[in-house]
């Protein structure tokens, strides 16, 4: 389904929480919401198999977020298993968070196997600017044609400039997501991937169009691996909508953000938010989703 922007929609007609900011246009009524619900329902119905080659920190949260969404996670990274397993998955998520020389060959082999089998794969370039080794690994992986790349602003800026940052903060961002919109567009154009920059506002682009998602909770930054987990959720959404990656990525980020918004209402801090985030994603219903989706076309 193609979603066409409706420039006539004004802040006066938008619902609370969905008021477009300067430079943003809304889509007609709740069409993004319906799209997000349709894709979430598809995940719940089909339980797509998502292989994750990810860092040690994120394995648990990533697998639980996938399960709560309705997807089926498989944290499988042995080089010996790739040729048997990866061609049969619905999507693959590769995350370089705790990269080592043992795992990089598995990542390359899995990305190549997925691409060869026509399965979408998604890259999370965690802390790509922390070392030359990480940067070179990521640049090599980009040649294997990811369907999507999701990183924070510092990661997307670093990947585009292939440079290490003086103000390097490791896995956390030292930039605002809005700082990296142009970099994301250029990365999308050079790789053919849909690129998402996460942050207070998430920006998603195919190199031409930019979509902004304003769901989420600032406290997510105080729970490790929430970025990793949303990248895996993006893989699940692309698994059920491989020919509409831009929409799938925007809907995944919005759904995750909504689960966090609902979770925050019940949480007392990051530890309980982690639990409520998973519960809210698992129990997310159509009404809550439709009333909270906040996705805009960004000028
Ligand atoms: N200030 C914020 N307000 C609302 N949501 C946020 C904020 N910062 C990050 N998020 C959300 O947290 C999740 C992880 O994003 P981010 O922190 O940018 O990734 P990473 O953990 O890789 O640095 C995303 O869903 C993003 O939308
Ligand atoms: C802290 C840390 N160190 C290596 S990987 C990792 C987790 C990063 O997770 P996220 O990118 O989601 O914050
Ligand atoms: Mg990250």
Coordinates of C-alpha atoms and ligand atoms in Angstrom, one line a residue:
X1 CA 0.0 0.0 0.0
X2 CA 1.4 3.4 -0.9
X3 CA 0.9 6.2 1.6
X4 CA 0.6 9.6 0.0
X5 CA 1.2 12.7 1.9
X6 CA -1.7 15.1 2.4
X7 CA -0.3 18.7 2.5
X8 CA -3.8 20.0 3.4
X9 CA -3.6 18.4 6.9
X10 CA -2.9 21.2 9.4
X11 CA -2.1 21.2 13.1
X12 CA -5.7 22.2 13.8
X13 CA -7.0 18.9 12.4
X14 CA -4.3 16.7 13.9
X15 CA -5.0 14.8 17.2
X16 CA -3.1 15.6 20.4
X17 CA 0.5 14.3 20.2
X18 CA 0.4 14.3 16.4
X19 CA 0.8 18.0 15.8
X20 CA 3.3 18.4 12.9
X21 CA 6.2 20.7 13.7
X22 CA 7.6 23.2 11.2
X23 CA 9.0 21.3 8.2
X24 CA 6.7 18.3 8.8
X25 CA 3.5 17.3 7.0
X26 CA 1.0 14.8 8.3
X27 CA -0.5 12.0 6.3
X28 CA -4.2 11.8 5.9
X29 CA -6.0 11.0 9.2
X30 CA -4.6 7.9 10.8
X31 CA -3.2 6.1 7.8
X32 CA 0.3 5.7 9.3
X33 CA -1.4 4.3 12.4
X34 CA -3.4 1.8 10.3
X35 CA -0.2 0.8 8.5
X36 CA 1.7 0.3 11.7
X37 CA -1.2 -1.8 13.1
X38 CA -1.4 -3.9 9.9
X39 CA 2.3 -4.7 10.1
X40 CA 2.3 -5.5 13.8
X41 CA -0.6 -7.8 13.2
X42 CA 1.3 -9.5 10.3
X43 CA 4.2 -10.1 12.7
X44 CA 1.9 -11.6 15.3
X45 CA 0.2 -13.8 12.7
X46 CA 3.3 -15.0 10.9
X47 CA 5.9 -15.0 13.6
X48 CA 8.8 -14.2 11.2
X49 CA 12.1 -15.9 12.1
X50 CA 14.7 -13.2 12.8
X51 CA 18.4 -14.3 13.1
X52 CA 20.4 -12.0 15.3
X53 CA 24.2 -11.8 15.4
X54 CA 24.5 -9.3 18.1
X55 CA 26.6 -8.1 21.1
X56 CA 26.6 -9.9 24.4
X57 CA 25.0 -6.9 26.2
X58 CA 21.9 -6.9 24.0
X59 CA 21.1 -10.6 23.4
X60 CA 18.5 -10.9 26.2
X61 CA 16.6 -7.6 25.5
X62 CA 16.7 -8.1 21.8
X63 CA 15.3 -11.7 22.0
X64 CA 12.6 -10.6 24.4
X65 CA 11.5 -7.6 22.4
X66 CA 11.2 -9.8 19.3
X67 CA 9.2 -12.3 21.2
X68 CA 6.9 -9.6 22.6
X69 CA 6.2 -8.3 19.1
X70 CA 5.2 -11.8 17.9
X71 CA 8.5 -12.5 16.0
X72 CA 10.7 -15.6 16.6
X73 CA 14.3 -14.7 17.5
X74 CA 17.3 -17.0 16.9
X75 CA 20.6 -15.8 18.4
X76 CA 22.9 -17.9 16.2
X77 CA 26.4 -16.9 15.2
X78 CA 28.6 -19.8 14.6
X79 CA 30.3 -19.7 11.2
X80 CA 29.7 -23.4 10.8
X81 CA 25.9 -22.9 11.0
X82 CA 25.4 -20.0 8.6
X83 CA 25.1 -21.9 5.4
X84 CA 22.5 -24.3 6.8
X85 CA 20.5 -21.7 8.7
X86 CA 20.6 -18.2 7.3
X87 CA 19.1 -18.9 3.9
X88 CA 15.9 -20.0 5.6
X89 CA 15.4 -17.0 7.9
X90 CA 12.9 -14.3 7.3
X91 CA 15.3 -11.5 8.2
X92 CA 18.8 -11.1 9.7
X93 CA 20.0 -8.5 12.2
X94 CA 23.7 -7.8 12.4
X95 CA 25.0 -5.7 15.3
X96 CA 28.8 -4.9 15.8
X97 CA 28.5 -3.9 19.5
X98 CA 31.0 -6.4 20.9
X99 CA 32.8 -7.0 17.6
X100 CA 35.7 -9.5 17.6
X101 CA 37.8 -11.2 15.0
X102 CA 36.0 -14.5 15.8
X103 CA 32.6 -13.1 14.9
X104 CA 33.3 -10.8 12.0
X105 CA 33.6 -13.7 9.5
X106 CA 30.2 -15.0 10.7
X107 CA 28.7 -11.6 10.2
X108 CA 30.1 -11.3 6.6
X109 CA 29.0 -14.9 5.8
X110 CA 25.5 -14.4 7.2
X111 CA 25.0 -11.1 5.3
X112 CA 26.2 -12.7 2.1
X113 CA 24.0 -15.7 2.6
X114 CA 20.9 -13.6 3.4
X115 CA 21.5 -11.4 0.3
X116 CA 22.1 -14.4 -1.9
X117 CA 18.8 -16.0 -0.6
X118 CA 16.9 -12.7 -1.1
X119 CA 16.4 -12.3 2.7
X120 CA 16.5 -8.7 4.0
X121 CA 19.2 -7.9 6.5
X122 CA 19.6 -4.9 8.8
X123 CA 22.8 -3.4 10.2
X124 CA 23.3 -1.7 13.6
X125 CA 26.8 0.0 13.5
X126 CA 27.2 0.3 17.3
X127 CA 30.1 2.7 18.2
X128 CA 31.4 2.6 14.7
X129 CA 33.7 5.5 15.3
X130 CA 35.4 3.9 18.3
X131 CA 38.2 2.2 16.3
X132 CA 39.5 1.7 12.8
X133 CA 38.7 -2.0 13.1
X134 CA 35.0 -1.3 13.6
X135 CA 34.9 1.3 10.9
X136 CA 36.5 -1.1 8.3
X137 CA 34.2 -3.9 9.4
X138 CA 31.2 -1.8 8.8
X139 CA 32.3 -0.4 5.5
X140 CA 32.9 -4.0 4.4
X141 CA 29.4 -5.1 5.6
X142 CA 27.8 -2.2 3.7
X143 CA 29.0 -3.8 0.5
X144 CA 26.8 -6.7 1.2
X145 CA 23.7 -4.5 0.7
X146 CA 21.7 -4.2 3.9
X147 CA 18.0 -3.4 3.5
X148 CA 18.2 -1.0 6.4
X149 CA 20.8 0.6 8.7
X150 CA 19.7 2.0 12.2
X151 CA 22.1 4.0 14.4
X152 CA 22.2 6.9 16.7
X153 CA 23.3 10.3 15.3
X154 CA 27.0 9.9 16.1
X155 CA 27.0 6.5 14.5
X156 CA 25.4 7.6 11.2
X157 CA 27.6 10.7 11.1
X158 CA 30.7 8.6 11.7
X159 CA 29.8 6.0 9.1
X160 CA 29.2 8.6 6.4
X161 CA 32.4 10.5 7.1
X162 CA 34.4 7.2 7.8
X163 CA 35.9 9.1 10.7
X164 CA 36.6 8.7 14.4
X165 CA 35.3 11.3 16.8
X166 CA 37.4 13.2 19.3
X167 CA 34.3 13.4 21.5
X168 CA 33.8 9.7 21.2
X169 CA 31.2 8.4 23.8
X170 CA 31.4 4.8 22.8
X171 CA 27.9 3.3 22.2
X172 CA 26.1 6.5 23.2
X173 CA 25.4 9.5 20.9
X174 CA 27.1 12.8 21.3
X175 CA 24.9 14.4 18.6
X176 CA 21.2 15.1 18.2
X177 CA 19.3 13.0 15.6
X178 CA 18.5 16.2 13.6
X179 CA 22.3 16.8 13.1
X180 CA 22.5 13.6 11.1
X181 CA 19.5 13.9 8.7
X182 CA 21.6 15.0 5.7
X183 CA 24.2 12.3 6.5
X184 CA 21.5 9.7 6.6
X185 CA 20.2 10.7 3.2
X186 CA 23.7 10.5 1.7
X187 CA 24.3 7.1 3.3
X188 CA 20.9 5.9 1.9
X189 CA 21.9 7.1 -1.5
X190 CA 25.4 5.5 -1.5
X191 CA 24.2 2.1 -0.1
X192 CA 20.7 1.7 -1.4
X193 CA 19.5 1.0 2.2
X194 CA 16.8 2.7 4.2
X195 CA 18.7 4.6 6.9
X196 CA 17.2 5.5 10.4
X197 CA 18.8 7.9 12.8
X198 CA 17.3 7.4 16.3
X199 CA 17.0 9.9 19.1
X200 CA 14.4 12.3 20.6
X201 CA 13.0 12.3 17.0
X202 CA 13.7 9.4 14.8
X203 CA 14.4 10.2 11.1
X204 CA 14.1 7.6 8.4
X205 CA 15.1 8.1 4.8
X206 CA 15.5 6.2 1.5
X207 CA 17.7 9.0 0.3
X208 CA 14.9 10.9 -1.2
X209 CA 12.0 11.1 1.2
X210 CA 12.5 11.7 5.0
X211 CA 10.0 10.6 7.6
X212 CA 10.1 11.7 11.2
X213 CA 8.8 9.6 14.2
X214 CA 8.0 11.4 17.4
X215 CA 7.2 8.5 19.6
X216 CA 9.5 7.3 22.4
X217 CA 10.7 8.1 25.9
X218 CA 13.9 9.9 27.0
X219 CA 14.4 7.2 29.7
X220 CA 15.1 4.6 27.0
X221 CA 18.7 6.1 26.9
X222 CA 19.1 4.8 30.5
X223 CA 18.5 1.2 29.5
X224 CA 21.3 -0.5 27.7
X225 CA 20.6 -2.1 24.3
X226 CA 17.3 -0.4 23.6
X227 CA 18.8 0.9 20.3
X228 CA 20.0 -2.7 19.5
X229 CA 16.5 -4.0 20.4
X230 CA 14.7 -1.6 18.1
X231 CA 17.0 -2.5 15.2
X232 CA 16.0 -6.1 15.7
X233 CA 12.3 -5.0 15.7
X234 CA 13.0 -3.2 12.4
X235 CA 14.2 -6.5 11.0
X236 CA 11.0 -8.1 12.0
X237 CA 8.9 -5.4 10.4
X238 CA 11.0 -5.6 7.2
X239 CA 10.5 -9.4 7.2
X240 CA 6.8 -9.0 6.8
X241 CA 7.1 -6.0 4.4
X242 CA 10.3 -6.5 2.4
X243 CA 9.2 -4.4 -0.5
X244 CA 8.2 -1.4 1.7
X245 CA 11.3 -0.9 3.8
X246 CA 10.8 2.8 4.5
X247 CA 7.3 2.3 5.9
X248 CA 8.4 -0.8 7.8
X249 CA 11.3 1.0 9.5
X250 CA 9.1 4.0 10.4
X251 CA 6.4 1.8 11.8
X252 CA 8.8 -0.3 13.8
X253 CA 10.3 2.8 15.5
X254 CA 6.9 4.2 16.2
X255 CA 5.6 0.9 17.7
X256 CA 8.7 0.6 19.9
X257 CA 8.3 4.3 20.9
X258 CA 4.7 3.8 21.8
X259 CA 5.5 0.7 23.9
X260 CA 8.1 2.9 25.7
X261 CA 5.5 5.7 26.3
X262 CA 3.0 3.3 27.8
X263 CA 5.8 1.6 29.8
X264 CA 6.9 4.9 31.3
X265 CA 3.4 5.5 32.7
X266 CA 3.9 2.4 34.9
X267 CA 7.7 2.5 35.5
X268 CA 9.6 3.8 38.5
X269 CA 12.9 4.0 36.7
X270 CA 15.0 2.3 34.0
X271 CA 14.8 -1.2 35.4
X272 CA 11.1 -1.3 35.7
X273 CA 10.7 0.5 32.3
X274 CA 12.7 -2.4 30.8
X275 CA 10.0 -4.8 32.1
X276 CA 7.0 -2.5 31.2
X277 CA 8.4 -1.9 27.7
X278 CA 8.3 -5.6 27.0
X279 CA 4.8 -5.9 28.5
X280 CA 3.5 -2.9 26.7
X281 CA 4.8 -4.2 23.3
X282 CA 3.3 -7.6 24.0
X283 CA -0.1 -6.1 25.0
X284 CA -0.3 -3.3 22.5
X285 CA -3.8 -3.0 21.1
X286 CA -5.2 -1.2 18.1
X287 CA -6.8 1.7 20.0
X288 CA -3.6 2.6 21.9
X289 CA -1.5 2.3 18.8
X290 CA -3.9 4.4 16.6
X291 CA -4.2 7.2 19.2
X292 CA -0.4 7.5 19.7
X293 CA 1.3 7.0 16.4
X294 CA 3.2 10.1 15.5
X295 CA 4.8 9.8 12.1
X296 CA 5.3 12.7 9.7
X297 CA 6.8 13.4 6.4
X298 CA 9.7 15.7 7.0
X299 CA 10.4 18.4 4.4
Ligands
LIG1 N1 15.3 11.8 24.0 C1 14.6 10.8 23.6 N2 13.2 10.9 23.6 C2 12.4 9.9 23.2 N3 12.9 8.7 22.7 C3 14.2 8.5 22.6 C4 15.1 9.6 23.0 N4 16.4 9.1 22.8 C5 16.3 7.9 22.3 N5 15.0 7.5 22.1 C6 14.5 6.3 21.6 O1 15.3 5.2 22.2 C7 15.5 4.2 21.3 C8 17.0 3.9 21.1 O2 17.6 5.0 20.4 P1 19.0 5.6 20.7 O3 19.2 5.9 22.2 O4 19.2 6.7 19.8 O5 19.9 4.4 20.2 P2 21.3 3.8 20.8 O6 20.9 3.1 22.1 O7 21.8 2.9 19.7 O8 22.2 5.0 21.1 C9 14.8 4.6 20.0 O9 13.6 4.0 19.9 C10 14.7 6.1 20.1 O10 13.5 6.6 19.5
LIG2 C1 27.2 -0.7 26.1 C2 27.6 -1.5 25.0 N1 28.9 -1.8 24.7 C3 29.1 -2.6 23.7 S1 27.6 -3.0 22.9 C4 26.7 -2.1 24.0 C5 25.2 -2.0 24.0 C6 24.8 -0.9 23.2 O1 23.4 -0.8 23.1 P1 22.7 0.4 22.4 O2 23.4 0.8 21.2 O3 21.3 -0.1 22.2 O4 22.7 1.5 23.5
LIG3 MG1 23.2 1.6 19.5

